[in-house]
Amino acid sequence: MLTVHHLGVSQSERIVWLCEELGIPYELKLYDRDPVTRLGPPEYKALHPLGTAPIITDGAVVLPESGAIMEYIIGKYGAGRLAVEPEAANYADYLFWFHFANGSMMPRQMGLMGRSPGDDSPIARFMRDRAEATWELVEKRLGEAPYFAGDAFTAADIIMLFPLTTMRAFVQKDLAAYPNIRAYLKRIGERPAYRRAMEKGDPKMAPMLT
Ligand SMILES: N[C@@H](CCC(=O)N[C@@H](CS)C(=O)NCC(=O)O)C(=O)O
């Protein structure tokens, strides 16, 4: 049985959501963050040496890393649904946004964690500019197409949503200047599978869609 180990308020919400969108059977195990450190609890760390969320188990397989898990589930249980075929005109768009999420968007937001907004050092300005550039790129993309890979909802949307939503619990971001992102978040919030995933995974948290 595919088991999704979900750490509350974390990137593993992506995997719960993916399973709900695909409509595949899975077991959901919930873990709370340590109330003081906000890190995963020892039971979560014991699953794999990396110890970060998400992690899935599937028989003898223990797999961390959002992107690897998503490809695994889509390939093994989803018959390729929610991915884009190499023959499709938007294949490169799909690949770019799927990998941009954790390759650039997440690291650039994480670079701001714990940094005071008033810090005007060259490195702080560099980090802020780099983070800002990712928001600008996302805003531009969502003005060109309703979904990251183009006209249809794909796994690129699932992996991209976390930095636009729940990540703002860790690094605040005012979305007032981004009408396309706000319209996109409203659209995503209307998806029954997303709502189900958030209710199952983080019942105490309202999805951060505004
Ligand atoms: N690139 C990794 C990042 C994983 C990651 O940093 N997860 C955070 C949650 S958002 C985590 O596990 N934090 C708690 C901890 O490190 O104990 C992925 O996408 O799986």
JSON list of C-alpha atoms and ligand atoms in Angstrom, two decimals:
[
{"chain": "A", "resi": 1, "resn": "MET", "atom": "CA", "xyz": [0.00, 0.00, 0.00]},
{"chain": "A", "resi": 2, "resn": "LEU", "atom": "CA", "xyz": [1.26, 3.45, -0.89]},
{"chain": "A", "resi": 3, "resn": "THR", "atom": "CA", "xyz": [1.61, 5.46, 2.31]},
{"chain": "A", "resi": 4, "resn": "VAL", "atom": "CA", "xyz": [1.99, 9.24, 2.33]},
{"chain": "A", "resi": 5, "resn": "HIS", "atom": "CA", "xyz": [3.74, 10.49, 5.46]},
{"chain": "A", "resi": 6, "resn": "HIS", "atom": "CA", "xyz": [2.47, 14.03, 5.82]},
{"chain": "A", "resi": 7, "resn": "LEU", "atom": "CA", "xyz": [4.17, 16.48, 8.16]},
{"chain": "A", "resi": 8, "resn": "GLY", "atom": "CA", "xyz": [1.70, 19.22, 9.11]},
{"chain": "A", "resi": 9, "resn": "VAL", "atom": "CA", "xyz": [2.07, 22.55, 7.26]},
{"chain": "A", "resi": 10, "resn": "SER", "atom": "CA", "xyz": [4.73, 21.31, 4.88]},
{"chain": "A", "resi": 11, "resn": "GLN", "atom": "CA", "xyz": [5.61, 20.45, 1.32]},
{"chain": "A", "resi": 12, "resn": "SER", "atom": "CA", "xyz": [4.10, 17.00, 1.76]},
{"chain": "A", "resi": 13, "resn": "GLU", "atom": "CA", "xyz": [0.68, 18.61, 1.18]},
{"chain": "A", "resi": 14, "resn": "ARG", "atom": "CA", "xyz": [1.66, 18.29, -2.49]},
{"chain": "A", "resi": 15, "resn": "ILE", "atom": "CA", "xyz": [1.65, 14.51, -2.31]},
{"chain": "A", "resi": 16, "resn": "VAL", "atom": "CA", "xyz": [-1.70, 14.28, -0.56]},
{"chain": "A", "resi": 17, "resn": "TRP", "atom": "CA", "xyz": [-3.11, 16.59, -3.22]},
{"chain": "A", "resi": 18, "resn": "LEU", "atom": "CA", "xyz": [-1.55, 14.58, -6.07]},
{"chain": "A", "resi": 19, "resn": "CYS", "atom": "CA", "xyz": [-3.12, 11.35, -4.76]},
{"chain": "A", "resi": 20, "resn": "GLU", "atom": "CA", "xyz": [-6.49, 13.08, -4.45]},
{"chain": "A", "resi": 21, "resn": "GLU", "atom": "CA", "xyz": [-6.28, 14.49, -8.00]},
{"chain": "A", "resi": 22, "resn": "LEU", "atom": "CA", "xyz": [-5.36, 11.06, -9.38]},
{"chain": "A", "resi": 23, "resn": "GLY", "atom": "CA", "xyz": [-8.03, 9.34, -7.28]},
{"chain": "A", "resi": 24, "resn": "ILE", "atom": "CA", "xyz": [-5.68, 6.53, -6.29]},
{"chain": "A", "resi": 25, "resn": "PRO", "atom": "CA", "xyz": [-5.82, 4.51, -3.06]},
{"chain": "A", "resi": 26, "resn": "TYR", "atom": "CA", "xyz": [-3.30, 5.57, -0.42]},
{"chain": "A", "resi": 27, "resn": "GLU", "atom": "CA", "xyz": [-2.88, 5.57, 3.31]},
{"chain": "A", "resi": 28, "resn": "LEU", "atom": "CA", "xyz": [-2.30, 8.92, 4.96]},
{"chain": "A", "resi": 29, "resn": "LYS", "atom": "CA", "xyz": [-0.18, 9.17, 8.11]},
{"chain": "A", "resi": 30, "resn": "LEU", "atom": "CA", "xyz": [-0.13, 12.54, 9.85]},
{"chain": "A", "resi": 31, "resn": "TYR", "atom": "CA", "xyz": [2.76, 13.90, 11.91]},
{"chain": "A", "resi": 32, "resn": "ASP", "atom": "CA", "xyz": [2.89, 17.16, 13.87]},
{"chain": "A", "resi": 33, "resn": "ARG", "atom": "CA", "xyz": [5.90, 19.44, 13.88]},
{"chain": "A", "resi": 34, "resn": "ASP", "atom": "CA", "xyz": [7.82, 19.74, 17.14]},
{"chain": "A", "resi": 35, "resn": "PRO", "atom": "CA", "xyz": [6.13, 22.68, 18.92]},
{"chain": "A", "resi": 36, "resn": "VAL", "atom": "CA", "xyz": [9.46, 24.31, 19.83]},
{"chain": "A", "resi": 37, "resn": "THR", "atom": "CA", "xyz": [11.80, 23.65, 16.91]},
{"chain": "A", "resi": 38, "resn": "ARG", "atom": "CA", "xyz": [9.04, 23.42, 14.27]},
{"chain": "A", "resi": 39, "resn": "LEU", "atom": "CA", "xyz": [11.01, 20.53, 12.75]},
{"chain": "A", "resi": 40, "resn": "GLY", "atom": "CA", "xyz": [9.69, 17.06, 12.02]},
{"chain": "A", "resi": 41, "resn": "PRO", "atom": "CA", "xyz": [9.31, 14.76, 15.07]},
{"chain": "A", "resi": 42, "resn": "PRO", "atom": "CA", "xyz": [11.72, 11.84, 15.70]},
{"chain": "A", "resi": 43, "resn": "GLU", "atom": "CA", "xyz": [9.23, 9.34, 14.15]},
{"chain": "A", "resi": 44, "resn": "TYR", "atom": "CA", "xyz": [9.39, 11.30, 10.91]},
{"chain": "A", "resi": 45, "resn": "LYS", "atom": "CA", "xyz": [13.19, 11.56, 10.97]},
{"chain": "A", "resi": 46, "resn": "ALA", "atom": "CA", "xyz": [13.36, 7.79, 11.49]},
{"chain": "A", "resi": 47, "resn": "LEU", "atom": "CA", "xyz": [11.69, 7.11, 8.13]},
{"chain": "A", "resi": 48, "resn": "HIS", "atom": "CA", "xyz": [14.74, 8.09, 6.02]},
{"chain": "A", "resi": 49, "resn": "PRO", "atom": "CA", "xyz": [18.17, 9.65, 6.72]},
{"chain": "A", "resi": 50, "resn": "LEU", "atom": "CA", "xyz": [17.10, 12.84, 4.90]},
{"chain": "A", "resi": 51, "resn": "GLY", "atom": "CA", "xyz": [14.24, 13.22, 7.36]},
{"chain": "A", "resi": 52, "resn": "THR", "atom": "CA", "xyz": [12.41, 15.93, 5.42]},
{"chain": "A", "resi": 53, "resn": "ALA", "atom": "CA", "xyz": [8.81, 16.04, 4.25]},
{"chain": "A", "resi": 54, "resn": "PRO", "atom": "CA", "xyz": [7.51, 14.65, 2.01]},
{"chain": "A", "resi": 55, "resn": "ILE", "atom": "CA", "xyz": [8.34, 10.97, 2.36]},
{"chain": "A", "resi": 56, "resn": "ILE", "atom": "CA", "xyz": [6.35, 8.06, 0.97]},
{"chain": "A", "resi": 57, "resn": "THR", "atom": "CA", "xyz": [6.67, 4.35, 1.65]},
{"chain": "A", "resi": 58, "resn": "ASP", "atom": "CA", "xyz": [5.49, 1.70, -0.78]},
{"chain": "A", "resi": 59, "resn": "GLY", "atom": "CA", "xyz": [6.44, -1.85, 0.15]},
{"chain": "A", "resi": 60, "resn": "ALA", "atom": "CA", "xyz": [10.23, -1.81, 0.47]},
{"chain": "A", "resi": 61, "resn": "VAL", "atom": "CA", "xyz": [10.50, 1.63, -1.16]},
{"chain": "A", "resi": 62, "resn": "VAL", "atom": "CA", "xyz": [11.12, 4.63, 1.10]},
{"chain": "A", "resi": 63, "resn": "LEU", "atom": "CA", "xyz": [11.27, 7.79, -1.01]},
{"chain": "A", "resi": 64, "resn": "PRO", "atom": "CA", "xyz": [11.80, 11.44, -0.04]},
{"chain": "A", "resi": 65, "resn": "GLU", "atom": "CA", "xyz": [11.95, 14.55, -2.32]},
{"chain": "A", "resi": 66, "resn": "SER", "atom": "CA", "xyz": [8.75, 16.08, -3.72]},
{"chain": "A", "resi": 67, "resn": "GLY", "atom": "CA", "xyz": [9.73, 15.83, -7.39]},
{"chain": "A", "resi": 68, "resn": "ALA", "atom": "CA", "xyz": [10.94, 12.23, -7.19]},
{"chain": "A", "resi": 69, "resn": "ILE", "atom": "CA", "xyz": [7.82, 11.19, -5.29]},
{"chain": "A", "resi": 70, "resn": "MET", "atom": "CA", "xyz": [5.52, 12.89, -7.76]},
{"chain": "A", "resi": 71, "resn": "GLU", "atom": "CA", "xyz": [7.20, 11.23, -10.74]},
{"chain": "A", "resi": 72, "resn": "TYR", "atom": "CA", "xyz": [7.08, 7.88, -8.94]},
{"chain": "A", "resi": 73, "resn": "ILE", "atom": "CA", "xyz": [3.36, 8.11, -8.19]},
{"chain": "A", "resi": 74, "resn": "ILE", "atom": "CA", "xyz": [2.41, 9.46, -11.61]},
{"chain": "A", "resi": 75, "resn": "GLY", "atom": "CA", "xyz": [4.45, 6.76, -13.37]},
{"chain": "A", "resi": 76, "resn": "LYS", "atom": "CA", "xyz": [3.57, 3.83, -11.16]},
{"chain": "A", "resi": 77, "resn": "TYR", "atom": "CA", "xyz": [-0.02, 4.54, -10.13]},
{"chain": "A", "resi": 78, "resn": "GLY", "atom": "CA", "xyz": [-1.25, 7.39, -12.32]},
{"chain": "A", "resi": 79, "resn": "ALA", "atom": "CA", "xyz": [-0.64, 5.95, -15.82]},
{"chain": "A", "resi": 80, "resn": "GLY", "atom": "CA", "xyz": [1.18, 9.17, -16.65]},
{"chain": "A", "resi": 81, "resn": "ARG", "atom": "CA", "xyz": [-1.84, 11.36, -15.89]},
{"chain": "A", "resi": 82, "resn": "LEU", "atom": "CA", "xyz": [-1.09, 14.98, -14.93]},
{"chain": "A", "resi": 83, "resn": "ALA", "atom": "CA", "xyz": [2.31, 14.82, -16.68]},
{"chain": "A", "resi": 84, "resn": "VAL", "atom": "CA", "xyz": [2.95, 16.09, -20.22]},
{"chain": "A", "resi": 85, "resn": "GLU", "atom": "CA", "xyz": [4.23, 13.80, -22.97]},
{"chain": "A", "resi": 86, "resn": "PRO", "atom": "CA", "xyz": [7.50, 14.68, -24.78]},
{"chain": "A", "resi": 87, "resn": "GLU", "atom": "CA", "xyz": [5.55, 14.92, -28.06]},
{"chain": "A", "resi": 88, "resn": "ALA", "atom": "CA", "xyz": [3.32, 17.70, -26.71]},
{"chain": "A", "resi": 89, "resn": "ALA", "atom": "CA", "xyz": [4.01, 21.30, -27.76]},
{"chain": "A", "resi": 90, "resn": "ASN", "atom": "CA", "xyz": [4.10, 22.39, -24.09]},
{"chain": "A", "resi": 91, "resn": "TYR", "atom": "CA", "xyz": [6.52, 19.68, -22.92]},
{"chain": "A", "resi": 92, "resn": "ALA", "atom": "CA", "xyz": [9.34, 22.17, -22.24]},
{"chain": "A", "resi": 93, "resn": "ASP", "atom": "CA", "xyz": [6.95, 24.46, -20.33]},
{"chain": "A", "resi": 94, "resn": "TYR", "atom": "CA", "xyz": [5.86, 21.53, -18.19]},
{"chain": "A", "resi": 95, "resn": "LEU", "atom": "CA", "xyz": [9.44, 20.51, -17.42]},
{"chain": "A", "resi": 96, "resn": "PHE", "atom": "CA", "xyz": [10.52, 24.06, -16.68]},
{"chain": "A", "resi": 97, "resn": "TRP", "atom": "CA", "xyz": [7.77, 24.83, -14.18]},
{"chain": "A", "resi": 98, "resn": "PHE", "atom": "CA", "xyz": [7.90, 21.39, -12.59]},
{"chain": "A", "resi": 99, "resn": "HIS", "atom": "CA", "xyz": [11.62, 21.86, -11.84]},
{"chain": "A", "resi": 100, "resn": "PHE", "atom": "CA", "xyz": [11.54, 25.61, -11.23]},
{"chain": "A", "resi": 101, "resn": "ALA", "atom": "CA", "xyz": [9.43, 25.00, -8.11]},
{"chain": "A", "resi": 102, "resn": "ASN", "atom": "CA", "xyz": [12.15, 23.29, -6.10]},
{"chain": "A", "resi": 103, "resn": "GLY", "atom": "CA", "xyz": [15.14, 24.32, -8.23]},
{"chain": "A", "resi": 104, "resn": "SER", "atom": "CA", "xyz": [14.65, 28.10, -7.90]},
{"chain": "A", "resi": 105, "resn": "MET", "atom": "CA", "xyz": [11.39, 29.23, -6.32]},
{"chain": "A", "resi": 106, "resn": "MET", "atom": "CA", "xyz": [11.74, 27.37, -3.04]},
{"chain": "A", "resi": 107, "resn": "PRO", "atom": "CA", "xyz": [15.48, 28.00, -2.47]},
{"chain": "A", "resi": 108, "resn": "ARG", "atom": "CA", "xyz": [15.02, 31.71, -3.16]},
{"chain": "A", "resi": 109, "resn": "GLN", "atom": "CA", "xyz": [12.16, 32.01, -0.67]},
{"chain": "A", "resi": 110, "resn": "MET", "atom": "CA", "xyz": [14.08, 29.94, 1.88]},
{"chain": "A", "resi": 111, "resn": "GLY", "atom": "CA", "xyz": [17.03, 32.30, 1.48]},
{"chain": "A", "resi": 112, "resn": "LEU", "atom": "CA", "xyz": [14.85, 34.95, 3.15]},
{"chain": "A", "resi": 113, "resn": "MET", "atom": "CA", "xyz": [13.97, 32.86, 6.21]},
{"chain": "A", "resi": 114, "resn": "GLY", "atom": "CA", "xyz": [15.15, 34.43, 9.42]},
{"chain": "A", "resi": 115, "resn": "ARG", "atom": "CA", "xyz": [16.40, 37.54, 7.58]},
{"chain": "A", "resi": 116, "resn": "SER", "atom": "CA", "xyz": [15.13, 40.84, 8.94]},
{"chain": "A", "resi": 117, "resn": "PRO", "atom": "CA", "xyz": [13.18, 42.92, 6.35]},
{"chain": "A", "resi": 118, "resn": "GLY", "atom": "CA", "xyz": [15.26, 45.94, 7.46]},
{"chain": "A", "resi": 119, "resn": "ASP", "atom": "CA", "xyz": [18.59, 44.24, 6.64]},
{"chain": "A", "resi": 120, "resn": "ASP", "atom": "CA", "xyz": [20.11, 46.39, 3.88]},
{"chain": "A", "resi": 121, "resn": "SER", "atom": "CA", "xyz": [23.39, 44.54, 3.50]},
{"chain": "A", "resi": 122, "resn": "PRO", "atom": "CA", "xyz": [24.45, 43.67, -0.08]},
{"chain": "A", "resi": 123, "resn": "ILE", "atom": "CA", "xyz": [23.77, 39.97, 0.50]},
{"chain": "A", "resi": 124, "resn": "ALA", "atom": "CA", "xyz": [20.30, 40.69, 1.94]},
{"chain": "A", "resi": 125, "resn": "ARG", "atom": "CA", "xyz": [19.47, 42.89, -1.06]},
{"chain": "A", "resi": 126, "resn": "PHE", "atom": "CA", "xyz": [20.79, 40.21, -3.43]},
{"chain": "A", "resi": 127, "resn": "MET", "atom": "CA", "xyz": [18.64, 37.55, -1.79]},
{"chain": "A", "resi": 128, "resn": "ARG", "atom": "CA", "xyz": [15.54, 39.77, -1.82]},
{"chain": "A", "resi": 129, "resn": "ASP", "atom": "CA", "xyz": [16.05, 40.64, -5.51]},
{"chain": "A", "resi": 130, "resn": "ARG", "atom": "CA", "xyz": [16.49, 37.00, -6.43]},
{"chain": "A", "resi": 131, "resn": "ALA", "atom": "CA", "xyz": [13.35, 36.03, -4.53]},
{"chain": "A", "resi": 132, "resn": "GLU", "atom": "CA", "xyz": [11.40, 38.89, -6.06]},
{"chain": "A", "resi": 133, "resn": "ALA", "atom": "CA", "xyz": [12.44, 37.84, -9.59]},
{"chain": "A", "resi": 134, "resn": "THR", "atom": "CA", "xyz": [10.76, 34.45, -9.07]},
{"chain": "A", "resi": 135, "resn": "TRP", "atom": "CA", "xyz": [7.46, 36.10, -8.08]},
{"chain": "A", "resi": 136, "resn": "GLU", "atom": "CA", "xyz": [7.66, 38.38, -11.14]},
{"chain": "A", "resi": 137, "resn": "LEU", "atom": "CA", "xyz": [8.25, 35.39, -13.41]},
{"chain": "A", "resi": 138, "resn": "VAL", "atom": "CA", "xyz": [5.29, 33.51, -11.92]},
{"chain": "A", "resi": 139, "resn": "GLU", "atom": "CA", "xyz": [3.03, 36.56, -12.24]},
{"chain": "A", "resi": 140, "resn": "LYS", "atom": "CA", "xyz": [4.03, 36.93, -15.91]},
{"chain": "A", "resi": 141, "resn": "ARG", "atom": "CA", "xyz": [3.42, 33.24, -16.64]},
{"chain": "A", "resi": 142, "resn": "LEU", "atom": "CA", "xyz": [-0.02, 33.25, -15.07]},
{"chain": "A", "resi": 143, "resn": "GLY", "atom": "CA", "xyz": [-0.92, 36.22, -17.24]},
{"chain": "A", "resi": 144, "resn": "GLU", "atom": "CA", "xyz": [-0.05, 34.18, -20.34]},
{"chain": "A", "resi": 145, "resn": "ALA", "atom": "CA", "xyz": [-1.72, 30.88, -19.45]},
{"chain": "A", "resi": 146, "resn": "PRO", "atom": "CA", "xyz": [-4.31, 29.65, -16.93]},
{"chain": "A", "resi": 147, "resn": "TYR", "atom": "CA", "xyz": [-1.96, 26.92, -15.65]},
{"chain": "A", "resi": 148, "resn": "PHE", "atom": "CA", "xyz": [1.82, 26.67, -15.44]},
{"chain": "A", "resi": 149, "resn": "ALA", "atom": "CA", "xyz": [2.21, 24.21, -18.32]},
{"chain": "A", "resi": 150, "resn": "GLY", "atom": "CA", "xyz": [-0.43, 25.93, -20.47]},
{"chain": "A", "resi": 151, "resn": "ASP", "atom": "CA", "xyz": [-4.15, 25.38, -20.94]},
{"chain": "A", "resi": 152, "resn": "ALA", "atom": "CA", "xyz": [-4.51, 22.31, -18.73]},
{"chain": "A", "resi": 153, "resn": "PHE", "atom": "CA", "xyz": [-3.91, 21.60, -15.04]},
{"chain": "A", "resi": 154, "resn": "THR", "atom": "CA", "xyz": [-0.82, 19.37, -14.55]},
{"chain": "A", "resi": 155, "resn": "ALA", "atom": "CA", "xyz": [1.57, 18.17, -11.87]},
{"chain": "A", "resi": 156, "resn": "ALA", "atom": "CA", "xyz": [3.54, 21.39, -12.48]},
{"chain": "A", "resi": 157, "resn": "ASP", "atom": "CA", "xyz": [0.67, 23.21, -10.75]},
{"chain": "A", "resi": 158, "resn": "ILE", "atom": "CA", "xyz": [0.77, 20.79, -7.82]},
{"chain": "A", "resi": 159, "resn": "ILE", "atom": "CA", "xyz": [4.48, 21.25, -7.19]},
{"chain": "A", "resi": 160, "resn": "MET", "atom": "CA", "xyz": [4.34, 25.03, -7.75]},
{"chain": "A", "resi": 161, "resn": "LEU", "atom": "CA", "xyz": [1.49, 25.74, -5.35]},
{"chain": "A", "resi": 162, "resn": "PHE", "atom": "CA", "xyz": [3.33, 25.28, -2.04]},
{"chain": "A", "resi": 163, "resn": "PRO", "atom": "CA", "xyz": [5.74, 28.25, -2.49]},
{"chain": "A", "resi": 164, "resn": "LEU", "atom": "CA", "xyz": [2.75, 30.42, -3.46]},
{"chain": "A", "resi": 165, "resn": "THR", "atom": "CA", "xyz": [0.62, 29.39, -0.49]},
{"chain": "A", "resi": 166, "resn": "THR", "atom": "CA", "xyz": [1.76, 27.53, 2.64]},
{"chain": "A", "resi": 167, "resn": "MET", "atom": "CA", "xyz": [5.37, 28.72, 2.31]},
{"chain": "A", "resi": 168, "resn": "ARG", "atom": "CA", "xyz": [4.02, 32.17, 3.21]},
{"chain": "A", "resi": 169, "resn": "ALA", "atom": "CA", "xyz": [3.53, 30.84, 6.76]},
{"chain": "A", "resi": 170, "resn": "PHE", "atom": "CA", "xyz": [7.35, 30.88, 6.96]},
{"chain": "A", "resi": 171, "resn": "VAL", "atom": "CA", "xyz": [8.28, 33.86, 4.74]},
{"chain": "A", "resi": 172, "resn": "GLN", "atom": "CA", "xyz": [5.56, 36.47, 4.53]},
{"chain": "A", "resi": 173, "resn": "LYS", "atom": "CA", "xyz": [4.62, 37.84, 1.13]},
{"chain": "A", "resi": 174, "resn": "ASP", "atom": "CA", "xyz": [1.94, 40.37, 0.22]},
{"chain": "A", "resi": 175, "resn": "LEU", "atom": "CA", "xyz": [0.20, 39.29, -2.98]},
{"chain": "A", "resi": 176, "resn": "ALA", "atom": "CA", "xyz": [-1.49, 42.67, -3.61]},
{"chain": "A", "resi": 177, "resn": "ALA", "atom": "CA", "xyz": [0.83, 43.43, -6.54]},
{"chain": "A", "resi": 178, "resn": "TYR", "atom": "CA", "xyz": [0.14, 40.09, -8.24]},
{"chain": "A", "resi": 179, "resn": "PRO", "atom": "CA", "xyz": [-3.40, 39.94, -9.68]},
{"chain": "A", "resi": 180, "resn": "ASN", "atom": "CA", "xyz": [-2.64, 36.95, -11.91]},
{"chain": "A", "resi": 181, "resn": "ILE", "atom": "CA", "xyz": [-1.33, 34.92, -8.99]},
{"chain": "A", "resi": 182, "resn": "ARG", "atom": "CA", "xyz": [-4.36, 35.85, -6.88]},
{"chain": "A", "resi": 183, "resn": "ALA", "atom": "CA", "xyz": [-6.76, 34.79, -9.67]},
{"chain": "A", "resi": 184, "resn": "TYR", "atom": "CA", "xyz": [-4.84, 31.53, -10.08]},
{"chain": "A", "resi": 185, "resn": "LEU", "atom": "CA", "xyz": [-5.01, 30.75, -6.37]},
{"chain": "A", "resi": 186, "resn": "LYS", "atom": "CA", "xyz": [-8.76, 31.34, -6.42]},
{"chain": "A", "resi": 187, "resn": "ARG", "atom": "CA", "xyz": [-9.06, 28.91, -9.35]},
{"chain": "A", "resi": 188, "resn": "ILE", "atom": "CA", "xyz": [-7.00, 26.26, -7.59]},
{"chain": "A", "resi": 189, "resn": "GLY", "atom": "CA", "xyz": [-9.00, 26.73, -4.37]},
{"chain": "A", "resi": 190, "resn": "GLU", "atom": "CA", "xyz": [-12.12, 25.69, -6.28]},
{"chain": "A", "resi": 191, "resn": "ARG", "atom": "CA", "xyz": [-10.68, 22.26, -7.11]},
{"chain": "A", "resi": 192, "resn": "PRO", "atom": "CA", "xyz": [-12.45, 19.57, -5.04]},
{"chain": "A", "resi": 193, "resn": "ALA", "atom": "CA", "xyz": [-9.28, 17.43, -4.85]},
{"chain": "A", "resi": 194, "resn": "TYR", "atom": "CA", "xyz": [-7.25, 20.34, -3.45]},
{"chain": "A", "resi": 195, "resn": "ARG", "atom": "CA", "xyz": [-9.90, 21.08, -0.84]},
{"chain": "A", "resi": 196, "resn": "ARG", "atom": "CA", "xyz": [-10.12, 17.42, 0.12]},
{"chain": "A", "resi": 197, "resn": "ALA", "atom": "CA", "xyz": [-6.33, 17.15, 0.41]},
{"chain": "A", "resi": 198, "resn": "MET", "atom": "CA", "xyz": [-6.05, 20.20, 2.66]},
{"chain": "A", "resi": 199, "resn": "GLU", "atom": "CA", "xyz": [-8.95, 19.07, 4.84]},
{"chain": "A", "resi": 200, "resn": "LYS", "atom": "CA", "xyz": [-7.39, 15.63, 5.29]},
{"chain": "A", "resi": 201, "resn": "GLY", "atom": "CA", "xyz": [-3.79, 16.78, 5.68]},
{"chain": "A", "resi": 202, "resn": "ASP", "atom": "CA", "xyz": [-4.06, 20.07, 7.56]},
{"chain": "A", "resi": 203, "resn": "PRO", "atom": "CA", "xyz": [-7.55, 20.22, 9.05]},
{"chain": "A", "resi": 204, "resn": "LYS", "atom": "CA", "xyz": [-6.53, 22.97, 11.49]},
{"chain": "A", "resi": 205, "resn": "MET", "atom": "CA", "xyz": [-5.11, 25.27, 8.79]},
{"chain": "A", "resi": 206, "resn": "ALA", "atom": "CA", "xyz": [-7.10, 27.35, 6.31]},
{"chain": "A", "resi": 207, "resn": "PRO", "atom": "CA", "xyz": [-5.46, 27.12, 2.87]},
{"chain": "A", "resi": 208, "resn": "MET", "atom": "CA", "xyz": [-3.42, 30.30, 2.26]},
{"chain": "A", "resi": 209, "resn": "LEU", "atom": "CA", "xyz": [-5.07, 31.29, -1.01]},
{"chain": "A", "resi": 210, "resn": "THR", "atom": "CA", "xyz": [-5.30, 35.07, -0.54]},
{"chain": "B", "resi": 1, "resn": "LIG", "atom": "N1", "xyz": [13.45, 19.54, -1.54]},
{"chain": "B", "resi": 1, "resn": "LIG", "atom": "C1", "xyz": [12.78, 18.85, -0.47]},
{"chain": "B", "resi": 1, "resn": "LIG", "atom": "C2", "xyz": [12.59, 19.80, 0.68]},
{"chain": "B", "resi": 1, "resn": "LIG", "atom": "C3", "xyz": [12.04, 19.12, 1.90]},
{"chain": "B", "resi": 1, "resn": "LIG", "atom": "C4", "xyz": [11.89, 20.04, 3.10]},
{"chain": "B", "resi": 1, "resn": "LIG", "atom": "O1", "xyz": [12.73, 20.91, 3.37]},
{"chain": "B", "resi": 1, "resn": "LIG", "atom": "N2", "xyz": [10.80, 19.83, 3.87]},
{"chain": "B", "resi": 1, "resn": "LIG", "atom": "C5", "xyz": [10.51, 20.59, 5.05]},
{"chain": "B", "resi": 1, "resn": "LIG", "atom": "C6", "xyz": [9.02, 20.84, 5.13]},
{"chain": "B", "resi": 1, "resn": "LIG", "atom": "S1", "xyz": [8.41, 22.08, 4.09]},
{"chain": "B", "resi": 1, "resn": "LIG", "atom": "C7", "xyz": [10.81, 19.80, 6.31]},
{"chain": "B", "resi": 1, "resn": "LIG", "atom": "O2", "xyz": [10.82, 18.59, 6.29]},
{"chain": "B", "resi": 1, "resn": "LIG", "atom": "N3", "xyz": [10.97, 20.52, 7.43]},
{"chain": "B", "resi": 1, "resn": "LIG", "atom": "C8", "xyz": [11.04, 19.91, 8.73]},
{"chain": "B", "resi": 1, "resn": "LIG", "atom": "C9", "xyz": [12.39, 19.36, 9.08]},
{"chain": "B", "resi": 1, "resn": "LIG", "atom": "O3", "xyz": [13.37, 19.63, 8.37]},
{"chain": "B", "resi": 1, "resn": "LIG", "atom": "O4", "xyz": [12.46, 18.67, 10.09]},
{"chain": "B", "resi": 1, "resn": "LIG", "atom": "C10", "xyz": [11.46, 18.28, -0.99]},
{"chain": "B", "resi": 1, "resn": "LIG", "atom": "O5", "xyz": [10.80, 18.92, -1.80]},
{"chain": "B", "resi": 1, "resn": "LIG", "atom": "O6", "xyz": [11.09, 17.17, -0.60]}
]
